[in-house]
């Protein structure tokens, strides 16, 4: 069910977010490790693509991965937008 | 430096293009996206609209019982097709070609096969009501309604072309494509709409470009008619030649039938033209059919996805052939799903018909077709396609609303609405919450109209358009457009949320039964209805609250607006961080 690819994608997007100045400010005190986060994020992104291709074959794997990218991005976007609601 | 200036001017000049490409046809685009997204689940929608079929349960009654049904109903048919129960349709569908009748109902010249539904747990034939079903929404998606096929397709094609223009111009207008990738700031008026519009476009961009481009390619035979007519005397010849390989199971079986009759005749398109029409055979001798279950086991062992359907040509004769088809393709570019062929008498495997190599153009066509229509789609992929379609609909809706929101100031200055803006407001209301109300009413009508009433599917379609027209009238007559928005969303929400209740009360499998019976095609529909209905009601409440908030804001002056600020961190904090990181 492509759970591995989706989890990797979520992790990748979280890392990319942590690596960007806009969201780093919201989430943690920037420690000057933003490029590291970004790098790890992109590596995870590629890994999720590989995971999807291995599971579903080349053509369907890439297609499914692009769909998962949308899903993961929407989930993260909503989590970031409505984060204040969930904060204790 | 000069590059900077140039880019700015490009963006500025693209603005009006984006606006005026998007706005005039935006309502039609929204209809096409919503009905298209729903079409991914048209089978489930049809199933929901036919509660008689909800009785079907997975069961141990074997395939043999289904074959007996076929033997009773169509003993002399040229072929039988049995679609096995699957997650989307939890019952056997049996089909056989209709007897040739010159004035028979046809869809694009093909005689529609006759279908019956068999309950796997009891082996009985389920008599379902007539309904327009998900097929109505599906056809609405690509050929609209109330006009002939070619005109409808041409209109949709033109809208698609303009949609492509709007999408690409929007992409170039976007300021910070990657920086703003996850940005959505709710509760901030114009900014929120802009964020929603951008997010809907950017996040599902691969889907949008794929769906719009492949949509154009799918409609290319309509849009590029002159190209075909200069090369072919009759457009049908082009269709025949371009299809080449068998496209539909019924044709497929007839094709196999023909090949069996004249050895080595091959599957050339010219042959297939003659092959049609011979749907009844005239040899009365009966030879018992081989055990199908063992053949099925072979297919299931060979394919990861499993067997989707079985076609038996010349059933119960010495020339019987059993063909198994994989449930869906594992690749986008290969011509079709894999098949296995067996002798219908001895059960031994037969060599596959060697299909000619597909050309590059053809495999691109097949790939795009498969992508657009989700032929490859597993349940997850189908869900992702649906979600992406919803994002696209959200993008169009927010784009339409932005136009209106951007012009709100004019209303204050003149003390009245300019006519153009009034029109846009009215059409926005009728096209967005009005469409949802009409779809909800359409689904209701399938349960409210008596099941045995003749011509009831026309009644369902009539209900859809009647309610939609009412929404337009309501939006026109209602003085406060904000209240019209809220009321129509409330109507759509209430009707949608109540769909599971209607389902339970009018003979369908209620949520408890469908979930415990693993009837996910029905349970999924009800859960989706609850979710979307809840969203519509939430939207109605938001608009109502905003309307009251707006009134208070005017009393307090504009200071209240900035104080009432966003739910997310105020912009200046973010800006400060940006500045710090630059340092």
Tab-separated table of C-alpha atoms in Angstrom, chain A residues 1-9 43-57 61-62 64-65 68:
chain	number	residue	atom	x	y	z
A	1	UNK	CA	0.000	0.000	0.000
A	2	UNK	CA	2.940	2.309	-0.495
A	3	UNK	CA	3.057	3.167	3.202
A	4	UNK	CA	6.848	3.241	3.102
A	5	UNK	CA	6.900	5.723	0.234
A	6	UNK	CA	4.335	7.954	1.952
A	7	UNK	CA	6.182	7.921	5.295
A	8	UNK	CA	9.460	8.746	3.570
A	9	UNK	CA	7.744	11.594	1.751
A	43	UNK	CA	17.724	12.465	-0.041
A	44	UNK	CA	14.558	11.165	1.636
A	45	UNK	CA	12.530	12.476	-1.285
A	46	UNK	CA	14.606	10.457	-3.745
A	47	UNK	CA	14.421	7.415	-1.475
A	48	UNK	CA	10.635	7.558	-1.456
A	49	UNK	CA	10.597	7.695	-5.244
A	50	UNK	CA	12.846	4.625	-5.357
A	51	UNK	CA	10.613	2.845	-2.836
A	52	UNK	CA	7.547	3.542	-4.952
A	53	UNK	CA	9.216	2.354	-8.153
A	54	UNK	CA	10.490	-0.827	-6.526
A	55	UNK	CA	7.026	-1.621	-5.236
A	56	UNK	CA	4.929	-0.703	-8.271
A	57	UNK	CA	7.155	-0.849	-11.320
A	61	UNK	CA	5.544	3.782	-9.493
A	62	UNK	CA	6.371	7.275	-10.748
A	64	UNK	CA	1.738	6.910	-7.805
A	65	UNK	CA	4.665	8.772	-6.278
A	68	UNK	CA	1.631	10.706	-2.957
